[in-house]
Structure formats: C-alpha cells, structure tokens
CSV table of C-alpha atoms in Angstrom, one decimal:
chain,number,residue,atom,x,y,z
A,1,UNK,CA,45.3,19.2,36.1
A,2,UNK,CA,47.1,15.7,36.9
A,3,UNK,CA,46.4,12.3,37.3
A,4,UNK,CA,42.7,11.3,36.0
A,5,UNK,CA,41.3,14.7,37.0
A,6,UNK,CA,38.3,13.1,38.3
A,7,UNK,CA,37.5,15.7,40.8
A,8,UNK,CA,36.9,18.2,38.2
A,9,UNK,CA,33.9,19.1,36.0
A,10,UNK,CA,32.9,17.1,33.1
A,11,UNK,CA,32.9,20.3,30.7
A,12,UNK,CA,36.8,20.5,32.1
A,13,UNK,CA,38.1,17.2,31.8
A,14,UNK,CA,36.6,16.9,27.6
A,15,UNK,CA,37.7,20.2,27.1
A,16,UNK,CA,42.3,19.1,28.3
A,17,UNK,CA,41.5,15.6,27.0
A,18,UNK,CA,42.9,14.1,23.9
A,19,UNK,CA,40.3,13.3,20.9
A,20,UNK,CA,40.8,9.9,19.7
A,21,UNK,CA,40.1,8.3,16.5
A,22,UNK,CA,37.2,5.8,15.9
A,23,UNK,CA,35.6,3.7,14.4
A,24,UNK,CA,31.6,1.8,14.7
A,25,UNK,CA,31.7,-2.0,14.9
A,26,UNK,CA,28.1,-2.5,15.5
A,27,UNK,CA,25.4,-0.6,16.7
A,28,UNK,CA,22.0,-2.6,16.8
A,29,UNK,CA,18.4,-2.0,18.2
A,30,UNK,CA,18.2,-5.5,18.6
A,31,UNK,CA,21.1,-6.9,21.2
A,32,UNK,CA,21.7,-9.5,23.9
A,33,UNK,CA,22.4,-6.9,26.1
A,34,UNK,CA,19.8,-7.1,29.2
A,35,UNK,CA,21.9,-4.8,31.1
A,36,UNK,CA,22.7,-0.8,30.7
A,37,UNK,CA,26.4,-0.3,30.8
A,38,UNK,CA,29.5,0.2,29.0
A,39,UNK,CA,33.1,-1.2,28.7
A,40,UNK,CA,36.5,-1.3,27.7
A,41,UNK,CA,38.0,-4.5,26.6
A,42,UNK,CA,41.8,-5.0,25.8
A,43,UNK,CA,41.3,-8.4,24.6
A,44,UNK,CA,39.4,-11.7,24.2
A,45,UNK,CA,39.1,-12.6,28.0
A,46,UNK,CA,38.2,-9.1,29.1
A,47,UNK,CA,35.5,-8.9,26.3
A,48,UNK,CA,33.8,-12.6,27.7
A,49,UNK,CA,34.1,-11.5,31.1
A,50,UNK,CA,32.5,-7.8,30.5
A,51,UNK,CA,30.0,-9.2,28.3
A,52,UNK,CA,28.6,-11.7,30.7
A,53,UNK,CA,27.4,-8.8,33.3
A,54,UNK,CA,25.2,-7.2,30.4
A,55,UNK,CA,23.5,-10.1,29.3
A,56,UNK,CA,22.1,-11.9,32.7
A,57,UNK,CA,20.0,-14.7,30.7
A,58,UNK,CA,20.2,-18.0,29.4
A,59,UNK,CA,23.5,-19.5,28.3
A,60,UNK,CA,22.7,-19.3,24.5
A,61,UNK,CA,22.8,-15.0,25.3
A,62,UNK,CA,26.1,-15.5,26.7
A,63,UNK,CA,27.7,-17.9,24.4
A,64,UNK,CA,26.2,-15.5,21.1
A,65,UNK,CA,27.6,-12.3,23.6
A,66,UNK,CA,30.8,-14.0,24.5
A,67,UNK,CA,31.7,-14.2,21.0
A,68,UNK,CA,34.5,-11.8,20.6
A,69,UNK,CA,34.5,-9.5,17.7
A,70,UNK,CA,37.5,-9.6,15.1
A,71,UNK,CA,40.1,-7.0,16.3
A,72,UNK,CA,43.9,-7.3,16.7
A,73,UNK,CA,44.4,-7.2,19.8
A,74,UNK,CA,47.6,-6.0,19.9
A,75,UNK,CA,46.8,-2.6,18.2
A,76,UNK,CA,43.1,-2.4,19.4
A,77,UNK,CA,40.5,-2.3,22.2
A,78,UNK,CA,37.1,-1.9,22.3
A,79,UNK,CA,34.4,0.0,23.7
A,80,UNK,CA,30.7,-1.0,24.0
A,81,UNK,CA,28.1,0.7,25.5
A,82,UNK,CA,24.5,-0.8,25.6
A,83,UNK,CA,21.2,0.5,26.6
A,84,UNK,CA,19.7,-2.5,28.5
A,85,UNK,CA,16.3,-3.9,27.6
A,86,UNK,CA,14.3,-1.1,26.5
A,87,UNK,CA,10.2,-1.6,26.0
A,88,UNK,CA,9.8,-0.3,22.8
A,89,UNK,CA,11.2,0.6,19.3
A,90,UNK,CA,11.9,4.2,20.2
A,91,UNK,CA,15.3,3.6,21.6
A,92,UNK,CA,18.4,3.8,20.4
A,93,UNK,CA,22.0,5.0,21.5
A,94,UNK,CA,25.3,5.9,19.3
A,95,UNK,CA,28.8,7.3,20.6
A,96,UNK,CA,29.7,10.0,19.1
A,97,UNK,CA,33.1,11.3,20.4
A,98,UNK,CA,35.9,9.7,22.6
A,99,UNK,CA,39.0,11.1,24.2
A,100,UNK,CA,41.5,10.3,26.1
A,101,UNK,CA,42.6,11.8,29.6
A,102,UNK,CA,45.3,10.1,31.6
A,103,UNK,CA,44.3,6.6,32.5
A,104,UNK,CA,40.9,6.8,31.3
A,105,UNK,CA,38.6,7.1,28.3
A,106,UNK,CA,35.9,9.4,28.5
A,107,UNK,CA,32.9,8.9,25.7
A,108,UNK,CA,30.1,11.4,25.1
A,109,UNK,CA,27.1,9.0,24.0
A,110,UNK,CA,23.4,9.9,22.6
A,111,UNK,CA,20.6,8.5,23.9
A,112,UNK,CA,16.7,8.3,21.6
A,113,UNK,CA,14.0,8.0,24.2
A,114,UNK,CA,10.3,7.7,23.3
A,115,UNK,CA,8.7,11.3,23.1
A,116,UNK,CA,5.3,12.3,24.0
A,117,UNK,CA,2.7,11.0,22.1
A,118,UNK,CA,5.5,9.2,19.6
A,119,UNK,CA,4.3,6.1,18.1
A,120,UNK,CA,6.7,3.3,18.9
A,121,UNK,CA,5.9,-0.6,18.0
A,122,UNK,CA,5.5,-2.4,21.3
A,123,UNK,CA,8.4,-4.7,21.2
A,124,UNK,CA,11.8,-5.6,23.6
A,125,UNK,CA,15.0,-3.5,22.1
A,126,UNK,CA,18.5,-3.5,23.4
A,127,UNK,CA,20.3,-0.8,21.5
A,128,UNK,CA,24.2,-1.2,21.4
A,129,UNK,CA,27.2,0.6,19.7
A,130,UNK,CA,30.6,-1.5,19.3
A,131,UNK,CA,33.5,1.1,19.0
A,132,UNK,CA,37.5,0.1,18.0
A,133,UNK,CA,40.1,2.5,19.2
A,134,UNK,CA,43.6,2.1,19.2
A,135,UNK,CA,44.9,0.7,22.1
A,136,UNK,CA,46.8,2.7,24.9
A,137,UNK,CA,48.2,0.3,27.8
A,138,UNK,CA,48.3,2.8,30.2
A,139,UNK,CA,44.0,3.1,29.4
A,140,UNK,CA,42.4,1.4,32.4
A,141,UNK,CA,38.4,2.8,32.6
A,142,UNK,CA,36.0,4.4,30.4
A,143,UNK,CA,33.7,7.2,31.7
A,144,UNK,CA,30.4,8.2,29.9
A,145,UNK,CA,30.0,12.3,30.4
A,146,UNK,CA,26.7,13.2,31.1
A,147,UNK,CA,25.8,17.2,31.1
A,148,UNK,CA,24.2,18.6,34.3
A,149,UNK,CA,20.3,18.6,33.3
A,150,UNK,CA,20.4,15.4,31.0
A,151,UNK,CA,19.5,11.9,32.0
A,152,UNK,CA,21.6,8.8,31.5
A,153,UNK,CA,19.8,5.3,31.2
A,154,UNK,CA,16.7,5.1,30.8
C-alpha cells in the first residue's frame, strides 16, 4: 500500500502500520473538554489552538485548557483525545495503542458507557487521555479506528 492508505480497511492499515511507543500524561473524568475529539499537537501554539475547539465556554476553560503541558517540543508531540461532556460518572475513555502509517497516526481508544441498569452518580464528566509520543515531522493527522459494529462518541 502507499501514501496514507486511507482507502483501505481499518483492520489493514493497523495491521502494515508501525507501533509506536507511549506514554499517559493525563487521563481525567473531570476535564474542560466540552467537545468530543482528538488531536495531535507539535508544539505550544498548535496545542492553544486545538484546545480551544474542545472547550467552547467561558474564557477561564480556555485559559486553564490553553495551558500547555511540559513536553520538549523538539523530541515530542502530543495526542489528546476527549470524550466531550458526558451526563454521568459512568464514562470514561483511555488509548490504548498508537501506530504510525505514513503521514498519519492512527490510535485505537476505549470508550466506558453507562450499562443497563448501572448505577452512575448524576453528575457532568469530561473524560480525557493526554498521550506523549515521539515526534515524527513528516506526522500530519491522527485517526481514531473504530471496528465495524462499535460506536464512537457517545
């Protein structure tokens, strides 16, 4: 396959792609992150900029998001993915692999939902995970995988 190989299945691209290295900077219940998403920042600007289109509130969320985690930059990006605001406890999210193929990074992420009947206090959440990896320049996007039958958000 060449380039990005975007046009093939997800099961494809994980298997050919290069397993990278990691390691958790933060993963909360309790973040400023309004918004589902997830990101790849190369540095300080990048991070504020990203940052500000998951937290869509007042400017004390964005100045407390905007603040840049300690990383040298020059070795190191970051990922972050973030679940939005959830209504309950029950929620949580975590990545648990990342590769590498071509120009992009592809993450496989799990997701807790409520289950039936569960008992969850009813309270605002918005789980995050922080990743480091090592920086590679020619790394543009990051890609979340999700398997045919299995839901992303929430």
């Amino acid at each position: 396959l060449q380039g990005d190989a975007r046009g093939t299945s997800w099961t494809k691209r994980w298997a050919i792609a290069e397993p990278l290295d990691f390691q958790s900077l933060d993963n909360q219940k309790w973040g400023p992150f309004r918004e589902s998403g997830h990101f790849l920042a190369h540095n300080k600007e990048e991070w504020v900029s990203e940052v500000r289109t998951l937290v869509g509130g007042s400017a004390d969320l964005v100045a407390l998001a905007a603040t840049a985690p300690v990383v040298d930059w020059d070795r190191h990006a970051v990922i972050l993915v973030a679940m939005g605001e959830c209504r309950t406890s029950c929620y949580d999210i975590e990545i648990r692999e990342v590769r590498r193929l071509g120009s992009r990074i592809l993450i496989k992420v799990d997701r807790t939902y409520p289950g039936p009947g569960q008992f969850c206090s009813q309270v605002f959440t918005s789980p995050y995970h922080l990743i480091l990896i090592e920086r590679h320049p020619a790394v543009k996007w990051v890609e979340e995988l999700v398997p045919r039958g299995r839901k992303k958000g929430h």
